[in-house]
């Protein structure tokens, strides 16, 4: 089965800096990878999806990279703001199997004013 | 994208009782799922809600404990039966639209069993 490693320790960063979160996985190479934001006690909110044949995807201040050789995805938030403080989850999906989507435990980001 | 509404958003339940969570999607979706997220843990898939037929349960989850209905393409319910404190968790409804790969989530139902 797929295993995902996200840094379980909280990431503290100064406002205005770039936050970089890491998602490492083992076993098979996923068909695509998703990043979600989750606030305490709430459901995850979809942010970005990147496919296995894509190296990079951007959306406003967000950037995701996908390195299938390293089995790693990086999630960047540029010009970070206190409102970006939340837990960020990565999720990996094998080809053709939504039931087999595996979620990481998430990394908590704290942006300090 | 799909907008998913869940209710209740939060509840405190007595041990031994049952609670039904409702999930409404604003458009027809191909697949609906129910997840559980226990404190400090990742999301765990409970079952796939199948329209007009019995849900498909993942290992460790059974219909008697978590009966699920999906009468149409936009609505599903999850019942947590005979609750114990171990059932305290956030329960999440999710959906996938045809032609998309993204799983969208509802806001979650935070249940505390006392």
Short mmCIF file of C-alpha atoms in Angstrom, two decimals:
data_model
loop_
_atom_site.label_atom_id
_atom_site.label_comp_id
_atom_site.label_asym_id
_atom_site.label_seq_id
_atom_site.Cartn_x
_atom_site.Cartn_y
_atom_site.Cartn_z
CA UNK A 1 0.00 0.00 0.00
CA UNK A 2 1.03 3.58 -0.49
CA UNK A 3 2.66 5.42 2.37
CA UNK A 4 2.88 9.17 2.62
CA UNK A 5 5.20 11.18 4.80
CA UNK A 6 4.49 14.77 5.61
CA UNK A 7 6.44 16.62 8.23
CA UNK A 8 4.41 16.10 11.39
CA UNK A 9 6.10 19.00 13.09
CA UNK A 10 4.54 22.40 12.67
CA UNK A 11 6.20 24.81 10.30
CA UNK A 12 6.52 28.37 11.62
CA UNK A 13 7.33 31.06 9.13
CA UNK A 14 7.49 34.82 9.10
CA UNK A 15 4.83 36.72 7.20
CA UNK A 16 5.95 37.59 3.68
CA UNK A 17 8.34 34.65 3.36
CA UNK A 18 7.83 31.57 1.20
CA UNK A 19 6.55 28.49 2.98
CA UNK A 20 7.64 25.12 1.56
CA UNK A 21 5.89 21.92 2.59
CA UNK A 22 7.05 18.43 1.65
CA UNK A 23 5.15 15.29 0.73
CA UNK A 24 7.17 12.09 0.26
CA UNK A 25 5.70 8.80 -0.81
CA UNK A 26 6.77 5.19 -1.19
CA UNK A 27 5.74 2.35 -3.44
CA UNK A 28 4.02 3.03 -6.74
CA UNK A 29 4.06 6.30 -8.60
CA UNK A 30 0.62 7.90 -8.33
CA UNK A 31 -1.37 8.99 -11.33
CA UNK A 32 -1.87 12.37 -9.69
CA UNK A 33 -1.34 14.20 -6.46
CA UNK A 34 -3.56 16.73 -4.72
CA UNK A 35 -2.99 19.33 -2.03
CA UNK A 36 -5.69 20.40 0.40
CA UNK A 37 -6.00 22.99 3.12
CA UNK A 38 -7.75 22.03 6.34
CA UNK A 39 -8.75 24.33 9.16
CA UNK A 40 -9.43 22.92 12.67
CA UNK A 41 -12.68 20.95 12.84
CA UNK A 42 -13.48 21.52 9.17
CA UNK A 43 -13.36 19.49 5.97
CA UNK A 44 -10.38 19.71 3.60
CA UNK A 45 -10.55 22.32 0.86
CA UNK A 46 -9.05 21.43 -2.51
CA UNK A 47 -6.18 23.64 -3.66
CA UNK A 48 -4.22 22.10 -6.52
CA UNK A 49 -3.91 18.88 -8.51
CA UNK A 50 -0.81 17.83 -10.41
CA UNK A 51 -0.53 14.84 -12.72
CA UNK A 52 2.37 12.43 -12.96
CA UNK A 53 3.46 13.87 -16.32
CA UNK A 54 3.53 17.44 -14.97
CA UNK A 55 6.53 18.93 -13.23
CA UNK A 56 4.96 22.07 -11.85
CA UNK A 57 1.56 23.68 -11.36
CA UNK A 58 0.78 27.22 -10.20
CA UNK A 59 -2.28 29.01 -8.88
CA UNK A 60 -1.94 32.57 -7.64
CA UNK A 61 0.55 32.43 -4.71
CA UNK A 62 0.63 28.63 -4.72
CA UNK A 63 3.05 26.37 -6.55
CA UNK A 64 3.28 22.60 -6.55
CA UNK A 65 6.12 20.50 -7.95
CA UNK A 66 6.08 16.77 -8.57
CA UNK A 67 9.27 14.72 -8.86
CA UNK A 68 8.45 11.09 -9.59
CA UNK A 69 12.15 10.15 -9.43
CA UNK A 70 12.52 11.46 -5.90
CA UNK A 71 8.94 10.41 -5.08
CA UNK A 72 8.31 13.84 -3.69
CA UNK A 73 6.01 16.80 -4.06
CA UNK A 74 6.76 20.27 -2.77
CA UNK A 75 4.05 22.81 -1.99
CA UNK A 76 5.05 26.46 -1.91
CA UNK A 77 3.13 29.47 -0.65
CA UNK A 78 4.83 32.72 -1.64
CA UNK A 79 4.35 35.99 0.23
CA UNK A 80 2.76 34.05 3.08
CA UNK A 81 0.08 35.70 5.21
CA UNK A 82 -1.29 34.88 8.68
CA UNK A 83 -4.52 33.80 6.93
CA UNK A 84 -2.52 30.98 5.32
CA UNK A 85 -2.11 29.37 8.74
CA UNK A 86 -3.73 25.93 8.53
CA UNK A 87 -2.90 22.27 8.08
CA UNK A 88 -2.02 21.23 4.54
CA UNK A 89 -2.66 17.68 3.36
CA UNK A 90 -1.32 15.89 0.34
CA UNK A 91 -3.24 13.04 -1.24
CA UNK A 92 -2.07 10.51 -3.80
CA UNK A 93 -4.27 8.63 -6.22
CA UNK A 94 -3.38 5.55 -8.22
CA UNK A 95 -4.64 5.25 -11.78
CA UNK A 96 -8.41 4.72 -11.89
CA UNK A 97 -9.09 4.18 -8.22
CA UNK A 98 -10.67 6.92 -6.13
CA UNK A 99 -11.22 4.42 -3.35
CA UNK A 100 -7.48 3.98 -3.13
CA UNK A 101 -6.64 7.64 -2.60
CA UNK A 102 -4.21 7.91 0.30
CA UNK A 103 -4.06 11.02 2.46
CA UNK A 104 -1.12 12.24 4.46
CA UNK A 105 -1.53 13.36 8.05
CA UNK A 106 -0.75 16.92 7.08
CA UNK A 107 1.69 19.63 8.07
CA UNK A 108 0.52 22.50 10.25
CA UNK A 109 1.68 25.87 8.97
CA UNK A 110 1.78 28.89 11.25
CA UNK A 111 2.50 32.24 9.62
CA UNK A 112 3.74 34.72 12.19
CA UNK A 113 2.90 38.41 11.67
CA UNK B 1 -16.39 22.17 -8.69
CA UNK B 2 -18.99 20.67 -6.38
CA UNK B 3 -20.31 22.40 -3.28
CA UNK B 4 -21.14 19.92 -0.54
CA UNK B 5 -23.31 20.70 2.48
CA UNK B 6 -23.36 18.51 5.55
CA UNK B 7 -25.51 18.58 8.64
CA UNK B 8 -25.23 18.55 11.51
CA UNK B 9 -21.93 20.39 11.57
CA UNK B 10 -21.40 19.44 15.19
CA UNK B 11 -23.17 17.37 17.81
CA UNK B 12 -22.67 15.88 21.23
CA UNK B 13 -24.19 12.42 21.46
CA UNK B 14 -24.97 10.03 24.27
CA UNK B 15 -23.32 6.63 24.33
CA UNK B 16 -25.52 3.95 22.76
CA UNK B 17 -27.51 6.30 20.56
CA UNK B 18 -27.39 6.68 16.78
CA UNK B 19 -27.00 9.78 14.64
CA UNK B 20 -27.63 10.32 10.94
CA UNK B 21 -25.50 12.78 8.97
CA UNK B 22 -26.93 14.23 5.79
CA UNK B 23 -24.91 15.24 2.75
CA UNK B 24 -26.26 17.34 -0.12
CA UNK B 25 -24.30 18.17 -3.27
CA UNK B 26 -25.24 21.12 -5.45
CA UNK B 27 -24.88 19.14 -8.68
CA UNK B 28 -25.05 15.57 -9.87
CA UNK B 29 -21.87 13.67 -9.09
CA UNK B 30 -20.62 10.31 -10.20
CA UNK B 31 -19.20 9.13 -6.91
CA UNK B 32 -19.81 9.91 -3.25
CA UNK B 33 -17.71 8.76 -0.33
CA UNK B 34 -17.75 8.93 3.44
CA UNK B 35 -14.51 9.45 5.38
CA UNK B 36 -13.66 9.56 9.06
CA UNK B 37 -10.90 11.66 10.59
CA UNK B 38 -10.07 10.97 14.19
CA UNK B 39 -8.19 13.59 16.22
CA UNK B 40 -4.67 14.07 14.92
CA UNK B 41 -5.10 11.40 12.28
CA UNK B 42 -5.38 11.30 8.54
CA UNK B 43 -8.56 10.65 6.61
CA UNK B 44 -9.82 7.08 6.50
CA UNK B 45 -12.32 5.95 3.89
CA UNK B 46 -15.40 4.34 5.42
CA UNK B 47 -17.33 3.46 2.29
CA UNK B 48 -18.37 4.40 -1.21
CA UNK B 49 -22.03 5.38 -1.37
CA UNK B 50 -23.62 3.74 -4.41
CA UNK B 51 -26.73 5.26 -5.92
CA UNK B 52 -29.70 2.95 -5.52
CA UNK B 53 -27.74 0.05 -4.05
CA UNK B 54 -25.79 -1.00 -0.99
CA UNK B 55 -22.65 0.92 -0.14
CA UNK B 56 -19.21 -0.60 -0.61
CA UNK B 57 -17.43 -0.72 2.73
CA UNK B 58 -13.70 -0.65 3.39
CA UNK B 59 -11.95 -3.11 5.63
CA UNK B 60 -12.83 -2.50 9.26
CA UNK B 61 -16.19 -0.86 8.57
CA UNK B 62 -19.53 -2.70 8.47
CA UNK B 63 -23.02 -1.85 7.38
CA UNK B 64 -24.59 -2.55 10.78
CA UNK B 65 -22.42 0.11 12.39
CA UNK B 66 -22.38 2.63 9.52
CA UNK B 67 -25.50 2.24 7.37
CA UNK B 68 -25.36 4.46 4.30
CA UNK B 69 -28.02 5.51 1.85
CA UNK B 70 -27.77 7.25 -1.50
CA UNK B 71 -31.22 7.57 -3.04
CA UNK B 72 -30.10 9.84 -5.91
CA UNK B 73 -27.06 11.46 -7.49
CA UNK B 74 -26.92 14.44 -5.14
CA UNK B 75 -27.81 13.16 -1.66
CA UNK B 76 -26.44 10.64 0.83
CA UNK B 77 -26.72 9.85 4.51
CA UNK B 78 -24.39 8.14 6.95
CA UNK B 79 -25.68 6.79 10.26
CA UNK B 80 -23.31 6.12 13.11
CA UNK B 81 -25.07 3.44 15.16
CA UNK B 82 -24.81 2.49 18.81
CA UNK B 83 -22.16 5.12 19.39
CA UNK B 84 -19.26 4.81 21.81
CA UNK B 85 -16.60 7.37 22.74
CA UNK B 86 -14.30 5.75 20.15
CA UNK B 87 -16.66 7.03 17.46
CA UNK B 88 -15.85 10.64 18.37
CA UNK B 89 -14.50 11.99 15.14
CA UNK B 90 -15.05 14.26 12.19
CA UNK B 91 -17.15 12.56 9.52
CA UNK B 92 -16.68 13.86 6.01
CA UNK B 93 -18.84 13.51 2.95
CA UNK B 94 -17.01 13.78 -0.35
CA UNK B 95 -17.77 13.59 -4.04
CA UNK B 96 -16.13 13.28 -7.43
CA UNK B 97 -17.68 14.80 -10.54
CA UNK B 98 -17.61 13.08 -13.88
CA UNK B 99 -14.55 13.97 -15.91
CA UNK B 100 -12.64 15.34 -12.92
CA UNK B 101 -10.10 13.70 -10.67
CA UNK B 102 -10.57 15.98 -7.70
CA UNK B 103 -12.26 14.79 -4.52
CA UNK B 104 -14.34 17.59 -3.00
CA UNK B 105 -15.27 17.55 0.67
CA UNK B 106 -18.10 18.84 2.77
CA UNK B 107 -17.42 20.96 5.82
CA UNK B 108 -17.51 17.93 8.07
CA UNK B 109 -19.67 16.76 10.96
CA UNK B 110 -17.84 16.82 14.27
CA UNK B 111 -19.31 14.24 16.62
CA UNK B 112 -18.43 13.91 20.27
CA UNK B 113 -19.76 10.86 22.12
CA UNK B 114 -20.05 11.13 25.87
#
